[in-house]
C-alpha positions as semicolon CSV with decimal commas, in nm:
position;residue;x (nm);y (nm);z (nm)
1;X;-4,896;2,644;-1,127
2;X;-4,585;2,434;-1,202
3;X;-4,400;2,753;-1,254
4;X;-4,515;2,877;-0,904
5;X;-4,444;2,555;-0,711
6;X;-4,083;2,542;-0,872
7;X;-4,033;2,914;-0,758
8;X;-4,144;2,827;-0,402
9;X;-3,883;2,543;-0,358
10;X;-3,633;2,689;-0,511
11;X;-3,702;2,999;-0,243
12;X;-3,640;2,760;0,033
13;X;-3,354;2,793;0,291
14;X;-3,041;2,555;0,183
15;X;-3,190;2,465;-0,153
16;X;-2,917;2,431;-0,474
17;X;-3,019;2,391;-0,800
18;X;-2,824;2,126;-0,902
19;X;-2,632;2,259;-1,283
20;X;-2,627;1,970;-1,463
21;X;-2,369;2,156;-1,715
22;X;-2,119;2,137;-1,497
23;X;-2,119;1,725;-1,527
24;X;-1,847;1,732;-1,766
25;X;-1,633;2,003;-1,579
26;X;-1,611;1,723;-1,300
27;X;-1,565;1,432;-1,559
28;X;-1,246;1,687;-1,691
29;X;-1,118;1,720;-1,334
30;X;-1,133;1,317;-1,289
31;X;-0,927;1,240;-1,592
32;X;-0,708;1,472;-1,508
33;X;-0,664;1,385;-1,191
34;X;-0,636;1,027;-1,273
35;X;-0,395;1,112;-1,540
36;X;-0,162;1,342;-1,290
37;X;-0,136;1,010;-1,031
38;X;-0,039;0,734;-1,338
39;X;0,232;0,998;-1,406
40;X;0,391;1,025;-1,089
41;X;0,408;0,659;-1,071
42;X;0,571;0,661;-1,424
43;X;0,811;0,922;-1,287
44;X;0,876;0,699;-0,994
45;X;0,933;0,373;-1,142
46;X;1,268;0,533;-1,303
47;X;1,389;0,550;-0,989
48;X;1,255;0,284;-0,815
49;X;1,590;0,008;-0,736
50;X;1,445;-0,365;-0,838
51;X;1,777;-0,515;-0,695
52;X;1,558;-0,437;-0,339
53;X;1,250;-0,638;-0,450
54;X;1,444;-0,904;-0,566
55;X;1,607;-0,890;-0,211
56;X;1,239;-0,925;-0,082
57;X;1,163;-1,256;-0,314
58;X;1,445;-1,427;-0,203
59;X;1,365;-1,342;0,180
60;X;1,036;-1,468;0,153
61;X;1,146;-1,780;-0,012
62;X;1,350;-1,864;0,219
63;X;1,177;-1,753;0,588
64;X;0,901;-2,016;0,781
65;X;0,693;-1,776;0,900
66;X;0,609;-1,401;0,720
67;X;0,495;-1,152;0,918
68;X;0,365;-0,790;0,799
69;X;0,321;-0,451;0,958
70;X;0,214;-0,115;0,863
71;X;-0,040;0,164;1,009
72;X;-0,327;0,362;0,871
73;X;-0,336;0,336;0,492
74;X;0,019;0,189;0,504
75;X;-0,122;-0,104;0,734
76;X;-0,385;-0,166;0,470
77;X;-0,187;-0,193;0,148
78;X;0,045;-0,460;0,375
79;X;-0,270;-0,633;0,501
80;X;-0,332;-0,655;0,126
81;X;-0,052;-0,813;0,078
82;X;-0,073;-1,068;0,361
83;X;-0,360;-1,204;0,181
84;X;-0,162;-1,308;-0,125
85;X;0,100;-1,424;0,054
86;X;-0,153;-1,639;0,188
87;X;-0,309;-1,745;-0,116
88;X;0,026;-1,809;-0,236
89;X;0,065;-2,087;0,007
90;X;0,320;-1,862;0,275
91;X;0,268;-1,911;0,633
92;X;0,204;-1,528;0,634
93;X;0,045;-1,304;0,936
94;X;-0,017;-0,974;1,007
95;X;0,102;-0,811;1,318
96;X;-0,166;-0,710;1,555
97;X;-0,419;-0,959;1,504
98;X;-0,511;-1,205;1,803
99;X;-0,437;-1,541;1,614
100;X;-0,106;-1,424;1,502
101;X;0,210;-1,622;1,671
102;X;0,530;-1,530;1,788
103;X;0,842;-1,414;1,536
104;X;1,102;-1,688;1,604
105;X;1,427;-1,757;1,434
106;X;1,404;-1,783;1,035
107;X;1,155;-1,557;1,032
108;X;1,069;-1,247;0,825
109;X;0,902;-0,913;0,935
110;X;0,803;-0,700;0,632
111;X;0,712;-0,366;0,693
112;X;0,553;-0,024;0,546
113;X;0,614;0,323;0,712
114;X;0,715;0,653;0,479
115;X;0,874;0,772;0,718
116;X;1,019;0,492;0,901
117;X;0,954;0,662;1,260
118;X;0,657;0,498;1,381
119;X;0,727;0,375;1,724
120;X;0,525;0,049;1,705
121;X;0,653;-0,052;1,397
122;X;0,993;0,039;1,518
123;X;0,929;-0,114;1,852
124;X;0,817;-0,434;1,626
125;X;1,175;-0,429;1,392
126;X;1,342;-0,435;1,719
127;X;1,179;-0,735;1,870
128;X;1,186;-0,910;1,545
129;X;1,558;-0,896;1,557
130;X;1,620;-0,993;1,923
131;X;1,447;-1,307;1,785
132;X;1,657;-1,369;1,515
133;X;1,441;-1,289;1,218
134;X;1,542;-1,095;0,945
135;X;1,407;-0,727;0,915
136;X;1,298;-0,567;0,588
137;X;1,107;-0,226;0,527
138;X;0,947;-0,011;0,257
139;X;1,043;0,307;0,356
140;X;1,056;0,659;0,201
141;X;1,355;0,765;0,385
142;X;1,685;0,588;0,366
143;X;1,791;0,657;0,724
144;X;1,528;0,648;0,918
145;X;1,530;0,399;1,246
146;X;1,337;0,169;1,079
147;X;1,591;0,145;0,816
148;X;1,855;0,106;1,005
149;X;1,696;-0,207;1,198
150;X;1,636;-0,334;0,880
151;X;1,830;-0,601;0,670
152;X;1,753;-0,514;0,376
153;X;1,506;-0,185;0,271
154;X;1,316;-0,113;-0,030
155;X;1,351;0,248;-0,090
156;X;1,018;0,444;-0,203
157;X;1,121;0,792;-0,344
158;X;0,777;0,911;-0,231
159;X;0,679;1,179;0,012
160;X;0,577;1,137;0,349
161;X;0,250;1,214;0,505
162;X;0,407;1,463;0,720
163;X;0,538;1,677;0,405
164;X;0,272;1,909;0,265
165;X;0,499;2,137;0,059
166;X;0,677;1,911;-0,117
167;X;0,718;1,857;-0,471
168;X;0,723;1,507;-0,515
169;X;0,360;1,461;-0,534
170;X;0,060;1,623;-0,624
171;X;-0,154;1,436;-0,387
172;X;-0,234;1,471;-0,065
173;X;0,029;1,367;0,232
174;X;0,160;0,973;0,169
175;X;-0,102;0,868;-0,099
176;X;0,144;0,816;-0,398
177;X;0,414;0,610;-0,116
178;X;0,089;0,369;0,007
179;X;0,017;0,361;-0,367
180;X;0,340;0,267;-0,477
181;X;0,335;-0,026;-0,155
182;X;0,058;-0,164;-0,274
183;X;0,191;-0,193;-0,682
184;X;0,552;-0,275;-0,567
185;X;0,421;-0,586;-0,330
186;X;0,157;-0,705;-0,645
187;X;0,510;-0,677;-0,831
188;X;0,698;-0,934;-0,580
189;X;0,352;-1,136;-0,560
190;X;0,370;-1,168;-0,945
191;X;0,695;-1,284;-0,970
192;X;0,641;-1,565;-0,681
193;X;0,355;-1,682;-0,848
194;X;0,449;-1,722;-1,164
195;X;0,781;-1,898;-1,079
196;X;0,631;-2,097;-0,808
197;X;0,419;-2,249;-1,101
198;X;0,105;-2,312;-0,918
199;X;-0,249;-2,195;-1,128
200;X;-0,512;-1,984;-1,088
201;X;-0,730;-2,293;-1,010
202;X;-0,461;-2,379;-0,700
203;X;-0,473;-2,029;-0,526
204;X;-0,864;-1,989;-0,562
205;X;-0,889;-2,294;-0,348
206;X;-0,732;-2,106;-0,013
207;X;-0,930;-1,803;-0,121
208;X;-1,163;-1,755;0,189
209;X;-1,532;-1,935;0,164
210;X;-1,661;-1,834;0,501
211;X;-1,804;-1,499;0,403
């Protein structure tokens, strides 16, 4: 009976038997995979310039008001960011959203394009500098427009989303540059904190409670 009834569903249209032997064939793939991306940021790192972030810690130090920009995954990793520069105690904002102010004199725009083309960011460098604020960019490529509008840029040796051939990554299109954004910026945010001397205790407080 229970042989039957198996037999019958198994019979229907779009069924799979799911192969549970092929669990650790997946698990394999995983580790690999994760192993492959902690690799290429090893490989990176060697040629990552810190004289650039240190550029960035001094910038922010000094500014009134910080104000970050990036799109798609980019725009995340420097929203990210925002938010502990925020916790940190910075006046910090992220380009885009309604409450955010204008970029005045003294000012800093961060950015975060791999290719350094986008026009709004672009657009964004460019009005940050007819105000006076200072201009600095992760980028992936050194003379891009963004770069030049830039003061100071922090050079990712990553591809961009647009290369799919490329040999600098095994990932797909600008995943190990918005990785690398991300572990740079925790980098800087490490640094600040730790010489700004505030505690854990200190930062939780401005940690958002309307949820």
């Amino acid at each position: 009976m229970i042989a039957n009834l198996t037999l019958q569903i198994e019979n229907q249209p779009g069924f799979t038997l799911m192969n549970y032997s092929q669990a650790p064939a997946i698990q394999d793939q995983l580790a690999q995979a994760t192993k492959e991306i902690y690799q290429e940021h090893q490989q990176l790192l060697k040629s990552v310039n810190f004289e650039q972030l240190d550029n960035l810690i001094t910038e922010i130090n000094s500014s009134n008001k910080i104000f970050l920009m990036g799109m798609g995954r980019s725009g995340l990793m420097m929203k990210a960011a925002a938010m502990r520069l925020m916790h940190l105690g910075f006046d910090a904002y992220v380009v885009g959203e309604t409450t955010t102010p204008a970029i005045a004199e003294d000012d800093l725009l961060i950015t975060g394009s791999g290719s350094g083309s986008t026009k709004s960011i672009v657009r964004a460098a460019k009005t940050a500098k007819e105000a006076g604020a200072k201009n600095i960019c992760f980028t992936a490529v050194r003379t891009s427009q963004l770069a030049q509008l830039s003061d100071h840029i922090i050079f990712i040796p990553a591809q961009q989303k647009q290369e799919l051939n490329t040999q600098l990554s095994a990932q797909y299109a600008g995943s190990l540059f918005e990785q690398a954004l991300l572990m740079f910026f925790d980098a800087a945010i490490q640094v600040l904190w730790k010489s700004g001397g505030s505690s854990s205790a200190e930062l939780w407080q401005r940690h958002a409670n309307l949820e």
